[in-house]
Amino acid sequence: MKAYVMRSYGSPAGLELADVPTPVPGDDEVLVRVRATSAQPYDWHHVRGEPRLSRLLPGTLGLRRPGIEILGADVAGEVAAVGRDVTGFAPGDGVFALVAGGGFGEYACVRAADLAPLPAALSFEQAAAVPLAAMTALLAVRDDGRVRAGLRVLVNGASGGVGTFAVQLAVAMGAEVTGVCSGRSAALVRGLGAADVVDRTAGDVTRGGRTFDVVVDTAGGHSAWAFRRILARDGTLVVVGGPAGRWVQPAGHAFGALLLNPFVSQRMTMTDVVGSGNRRANLLALTEYLDDGRVVPVIDRSYPFAELPEALRYSEEGRARGKIVVVF
């Protein structure tokens, strides 16, 4: 099969399109013919091997060389074969999943426990925009933020991949949502259901005088201490992402919030989708929102498989509104 292989850390242009053996599914795995994947910060951080601090921590970044040769965390496609212990899936079924890697190849092996049926309302292209970003948003809004009807929620980075899902999910849960984004994306964020939009280029949202019950921070730009100024006394800051950096960021941004948590009245927490369990259950929960139209994937651009490195380069610029999808 064809796959983009990462031999060493560097730029997206260094990914090698190579012929590699088609993976063989284990007893509890499903072989998926990948029809679409996405290019996102998770991937290019691995390509760069950054932040470099992460190379010292347990996980997928290797100290001197990549821990994952074939990246691609989002997979949408068709079942090609199933392991002998797998039930509930058959060749030809449409499926999607969040995986550690493998989406940048024509075939990927996925644990059956992590796989879910393709939402009926979505194409492969649309479904590929969902797993990592939407599941992150779901955990941030539903679990870490504990959002419910009537709460005032601020989503910082509302026009990004995670942000567009976070806005829609919070609205679907009955919250009054304010989105922070650039002025060019204001109409998009309002269209997703935000009651108000703050132009991040026109002022400092943490000095606006309004208070919120929950702040979901997908973009950084303000410290946890600064966000305290606009949090209700018993409010919650959920850190999802932060500014990119070679050595510490965005990890430092999240850890700073966690270190502050014991000393303040508000809750300071971080969403960790990579280490989370119940992936199929979370995908099924998202499917309910997707199939009835309460949540719709926002796709900024779609690239053909041959241009996957360019898709990663564009993602690294940080200007995409919604997701960047790669179609096979």
Coordinates of C-alpha atoms in Angstrom, one line a residue:
M1 CA 0.0 0.0 0.0
K2 CA 1.0 3.7 -0.3
A3 CA 1.7 5.6 2.9
Y4 CA 3.5 8.8 4.0
V5 CA 6.3 7.6 6.2
M6 CA 8.2 9.8 8.7
R7 CA 11.8 8.7 9.0
S8 CA 13.0 11.7 11.1
Y9 CA 11.8 14.9 12.6
G10 CA 11.6 17.9 10.3
S11 CA 9.2 19.7 8.0
P12 CA 6.1 18.2 6.4
A13 CA 8.0 18.2 3.1
G14 CA 10.2 15.5 4.5
L15 CA 7.4 12.9 4.6
E16 CA 8.2 10.1 2.2
L17 CA 5.4 8.6 0.1
A18 CA 6.5 5.0 0.0
D19 CA 5.2 1.4 -0.7
V20 CA 4.9 -0.4 2.7
P21 CA 3.3 -3.7 3.6
T22 CA -0.4 -3.6 4.2
P23 CA -1.0 -4.2 7.9
V24 CA -2.6 -7.4 9.1
P25 CA -5.4 -7.0 11.7
G26 CA -4.9 -8.7 15.0
D27 CA -7.6 -10.8 16.6
D28 CA -9.4 -7.7 18.1
E29 CA -8.7 -5.4 15.2
V30 CA -10.3 -4.2 12.0
L31 CA -8.5 -3.4 8.8
V32 CA -9.9 -0.2 7.4
R33 CA -9.5 1.0 3.8
V34 CA -8.9 4.7 4.5
R35 CA -11.0 7.0 2.4
A36 CA -10.2 10.3 4.2
T37 CA -8.1 11.6 7.0
S38 CA -7.3 15.1 8.3
A39 CA -4.2 17.3 8.8
Q40 CA -4.1 19.0 12.2
P41 CA -1.8 20.2 14.9
Y42 CA -1.5 16.8 16.5
D43 CA 0.2 15.6 13.3
W44 CA 2.5 18.4 12.5
H45 CA 3.7 18.6 16.1
H46 CA 4.8 15.0 15.6
V47 CA 6.4 15.8 12.3
R48 CA 8.4 18.6 14.0
G49 CA 9.0 16.6 17.2
E50 CA 7.8 19.6 19.1
P51 CA 7.5 20.7 21.8
R52 CA 10.8 19.1 22.5
L53 CA 10.0 18.7 26.2
S54 CA 7.5 16.1 25.1
R55 CA 10.3 13.9 23.8
L56 CA 11.3 13.3 27.4
L57 CA 7.8 12.2 28.5
P58 CA 6.1 8.9 28.0
G59 CA 4.0 9.0 24.8
T60 CA 4.3 8.8 21.1
L61 CA 7.2 11.2 20.5
G62 CA 10.6 9.4 20.5
L63 CA 13.7 11.0 22.0
R64 CA 15.8 11.0 18.8
R65 CA 13.5 9.6 16.2
P66 CA 9.7 9.5 15.7
G67 CA 7.7 7.1 17.7
I68 CA 5.1 6.8 15.0
E69 CA 6.2 6.3 11.4
I70 CA 2.8 6.6 9.8
L71 CA 0.8 9.5 11.3
G72 CA -2.8 10.4 10.8
A73 CA -5.1 10.3 13.9
D74 CA -8.4 10.6 12.1
V75 CA -9.6 7.7 10.0
A76 CA -12.8 7.4 7.9
G77 CA -13.3 4.5 5.5
E78 CA -14.6 1.1 4.8
V79 CA -14.0 -2.2 6.6
A80 CA -11.6 -4.4 4.5
A81 CA -11.2 -7.3 6.9
V82 CA -11.8 -8.2 10.5
G83 CA -9.9 -10.1 13.2
R84 CA -11.2 -13.5 14.3
D85 CA -12.6 -12.1 17.6
V86 CA -14.3 -9.1 16.1
T87 CA -18.1 -8.9 16.0
G88 CA -20.4 -6.2 14.8
F89 CA -18.4 -5.1 11.8
A90 CA -18.2 -6.7 8.3
P91 CA -16.3 -5.9 5.1
G92 CA -17.8 -2.9 3.3
D93 CA -19.2 -1.2 6.4
G94 CA -18.5 2.5 6.7
V95 CA -16.6 3.4 9.8
F96 CA -14.6 6.1 11.5
A97 CA -12.2 6.3 14.4
L98 CA -9.6 8.1 16.4
V99 CA -6.2 6.3 16.3
A100 CA -2.7 7.0 17.5
G101 CA -1.5 6.8 13.8
G102 CA -2.1 5.1 10.5
G103 CA -4.4 7.5 8.8
F104 CA -1.7 8.7 6.4
G105 CA -1.8 5.3 4.7
E106 CA -4.2 3.6 2.4
Y107 CA -5.0 1.0 5.0
A108 CA -5.0 1.2 8.8
C109 CA -5.6 -1.4 11.6
V110 CA -7.9 -0.1 14.3
R111 CA -9.0 -1.8 17.5
A112 CA -12.6 -2.8 17.2
A113 CA -13.3 -1.2 20.6
D114 CA -12.2 2.2 19.2
L115 CA -14.2 2.0 16.0
A116 CA -17.8 3.3 15.3
P117 CA -20.2 3.1 12.4
L118 CA -20.0 6.1 10.0
P119 CA -22.7 8.6 10.9
A120 CA -25.5 8.3 8.4
A121 CA -25.6 12.1 7.7
L122 CA -21.9 12.3 6.8
S123 CA -19.6 11.5 3.8
F124 CA -16.2 10.0 4.4
E125 CA -14.7 13.5 3.9
Q126 CA -17.0 15.0 6.5
A127 CA -16.5 12.1 9.0
A128 CA -12.7 12.5 8.7
A129 CA -13.0 16.0 10.2
V130 CA -14.7 14.6 13.4
P131 CA -12.7 12.1 15.6
L132 CA -9.9 14.0 17.3
A133 CA -11.3 17.6 17.2
A134 CA -14.9 16.7 18.0
M135 CA -14.0 14.2 20.7
T136 CA -11.7 16.8 22.3
A137 CA -14.5 19.3 22.2
L138 CA -17.0 16.8 23.7
L139 CA -14.7 15.9 26.6
A140 CA -13.9 19.6 27.2
V141 CA -17.5 20.8 27.1
R142 CA -19.4 17.8 28.6
D143 CA -16.9 16.2 31.0
D144 CA -14.3 18.8 32.0
G145 CA -16.5 21.9 31.7
R146 CA -19.7 20.2 32.9
V147 CA -21.7 22.5 30.6
R148 CA -25.5 22.4 31.1
A149 CA -28.4 24.6 30.2
G150 CA -28.3 28.2 31.3
L151 CA -24.5 28.4 31.8
R152 CA -22.5 31.2 30.1
V153 CA -19.7 29.7 28.1
L154 CA -16.7 31.4 26.4
V155 CA -14.9 29.5 23.7
N156 CA -11.5 31.0 23.0
G157 CA -10.4 30.0 19.5
A158 CA -13.9 29.4 18.4
S159 CA -13.2 29.2 14.6
G160 CA -10.6 26.5 14.9
G161 CA -10.9 22.7 14.5
V162 CA -11.8 22.0 18.2
G163 CA -13.4 25.4 18.7
T164 CA -16.1 25.0 15.9
F165 CA -17.2 21.8 17.5
A166 CA -17.0 23.2 21.1
V167 CA -19.3 26.1 20.2
Q168 CA -21.9 23.8 18.6
L169 CA -21.8 21.3 21.4
A170 CA -22.2 23.9 24.1
V171 CA -25.1 25.5 22.3
A172 CA -26.7 22.0 21.9
M173 CA -26.4 21.5 25.6
G174 CA -28.3 24.7 26.2
A175 CA -25.5 27.1 27.1
E176 CA -25.3 30.7 26.1
V177 CA -22.0 30.8 24.1
T178 CA -19.6 33.6 23.3
G179 CA -16.9 32.9 20.8
V180 CA -13.5 34.5 20.5
C181 CA -12.0 34.6 17.1
S182 CA -10.6 37.0 14.5
G183 CA -13.1 39.5 12.8
R184 CA -13.0 37.6 9.5
S185 CA -14.4 34.5 11.3
A186 CA -17.2 36.3 13.2
A187 CA -20.0 35.4 10.8
L188 CA -18.9 31.7 10.8
V189 CA -19.0 31.5 14.6
R190 CA -22.3 33.2 14.8
G191 CA -23.6 30.8 12.2
L192 CA -22.6 27.9 14.5
G193 CA -24.9 29.3 17.2
A194 CA -22.8 31.7 19.3
A195 CA -24.9 34.4 20.9
D196 CA -22.0 36.8 20.8
V197 CA -18.6 37.0 19.2
V198 CA -15.5 38.9 20.4
D199 CA -12.9 40.0 17.9
R200 CA -9.6 38.9 19.4
T201 CA -7.8 41.5 17.3
A202 CA -9.9 44.4 18.7
G203 CA -9.3 44.0 22.4
D204 CA -8.5 41.8 25.4
V205 CA -11.4 39.5 26.2
T206 CA -10.1 39.0 29.8
R207 CA -10.6 42.7 30.5
G208 CA -14.0 43.0 29.0
G209 CA -15.9 43.1 32.3
R210 CA -18.2 40.1 31.5
T211 CA -18.1 36.9 33.5
F212 CA -18.5 33.3 32.4
D213 CA -19.3 30.1 34.1
V214 CA -17.0 28.1 31.8
V215 CA -14.1 29.1 29.6
V216 CA -12.9 26.6 27.0
D217 CA -9.5 27.7 25.8
T218 CA -8.4 26.1 22.6
A219 CA -6.0 28.8 21.5
G220 CA -4.0 30.3 24.3
G221 CA -3.1 33.9 24.1
H222 CA -4.0 34.5 27.7
S223 CA -2.7 32.9 30.9
A224 CA -4.9 31.0 33.3
W225 CA -4.5 33.9 35.8
A226 CA -5.8 36.3 33.2
F227 CA -8.8 34.1 32.5
R228 CA -9.6 34.2 36.2
R229 CA -10.7 37.8 35.8
I230 CA -13.7 36.7 33.7
L231 CA -14.6 33.5 35.5
A232 CA -17.4 33.3 38.0
R233 CA -16.2 32.5 41.5
D234 CA -17.0 28.9 41.1
G235 CA -16.3 28.8 37.3
T236 CA -14.2 26.4 35.3
L237 CA -11.3 27.0 32.9
V238 CA -10.8 24.1 30.5
V239 CA -7.4 24.3 28.7
V240 CA -7.4 22.4 25.4
G241 CA -4.6 24.0 23.5
G242 CA -2.2 26.9 23.5
P243 CA 0.4 28.7 21.5
A244 CA 2.8 26.6 19.5
G245 CA 6.5 26.5 20.6
R246 CA 9.7 24.6 19.9
W247 CA 10.5 23.6 23.5
V248 CA 7.6 23.9 26.0
Q249 CA 4.4 25.3 24.4
P250 CA 1.6 24.4 24.2
A251 CA 2.2 22.0 27.1
G252 CA 3.5 24.8 29.3
H253 CA 0.2 26.7 28.9
A254 CA -1.8 23.7 30.1
F255 CA 0.5 22.8 33.0
G256 CA 0.5 26.4 34.2
A257 CA -3.3 26.2 34.6
L258 CA -3.0 22.9 36.5
L259 CA -0.4 24.3 38.9
L260 CA -2.6 27.2 39.7
N261 CA -5.7 25.0 40.4
P262 CA -4.9 24.3 44.2
F263 CA -4.6 28.0 45.0
V264 CA -7.8 29.5 43.5
S265 CA -11.5 29.1 44.0
Q266 CA -12.2 28.3 40.3
R267 CA -11.5 24.9 38.7
M268 CA -8.5 24.8 36.4
T269 CA -8.4 21.7 34.3
M270 CA -7.0 20.2 31.1
T271 CA -8.6 18.0 28.5
D272 CA -6.6 14.9 27.5
V273 CA -8.3 13.2 24.6
V274 CA -5.2 11.1 23.6
G275 CA -5.2 9.4 27.0
S276 CA -8.9 9.0 27.3
G277 CA -10.9 5.8 27.0
N278 CA -14.4 5.0 25.8
R279 CA -13.6 6.1 22.3
R280 CA -16.4 4.2 20.6
A281 CA -18.9 5.5 23.2
N282 CA -17.8 9.0 22.6
L283 CA -18.0 8.7 18.8
L284 CA -21.5 7.3 19.2
A285 CA -22.4 10.2 21.4
L286 CA -21.1 12.6 18.8
T287 CA -23.0 10.7 16.1
E288 CA -26.3 11.6 17.8
Y289 CA -25.5 15.3 17.4
L290 CA -24.2 14.8 13.9
D291 CA -27.1 12.8 12.5
D292 CA -29.8 15.3 13.8
G293 CA -27.9 18.3 12.5
R294 CA -27.1 19.9 15.8
V295 CA -23.4 19.6 15.0
V296 CA -22.0 20.0 11.5
P297 CA -18.3 19.6 10.7
V298 CA -16.7 22.8 9.4
I299 CA -14.1 22.1 6.7
D300 CA -11.8 24.8 5.6
R301 CA -10.0 22.9 2.8
S302 CA -9.8 19.5 1.3
Y303 CA -6.6 18.1 -0.3
P304 CA -6.0 15.0 -2.4
F305 CA -3.8 12.4 -0.8
A306 CA -0.9 13.4 -3.2
E307 CA -0.9 16.8 -1.5
L308 CA -0.9 15.7 2.1
P309 CA 2.4 17.4 3.0
E310 CA 0.9 20.7 1.7
A311 CA -2.2 20.1 3.9
L312 CA 0.1 19.8 6.9
R313 CA 2.0 22.9 5.9
Y314 CA -1.2 24.9 5.7
S315 CA -2.3 23.5 9.1
E316 CA 0.9 24.7 10.7
E317 CA 0.2 28.3 9.6
G318 CA -2.7 28.3 12.1
R319 CA -5.1 30.2 9.8
A320 CA -7.6 27.4 9.0
R321 CA -11.2 27.9 10.0
G322 CA -12.5 24.5 11.0
K323 CA -10.7 21.3 9.8
I324 CA -8.4 20.4 7.0
V325 CA -9.3 17.2 5.3
V326 CA -7.3 14.8 3.0
V327 CA -9.3 12.6 0.6
F328 CA -7.9 9.4 -0.9

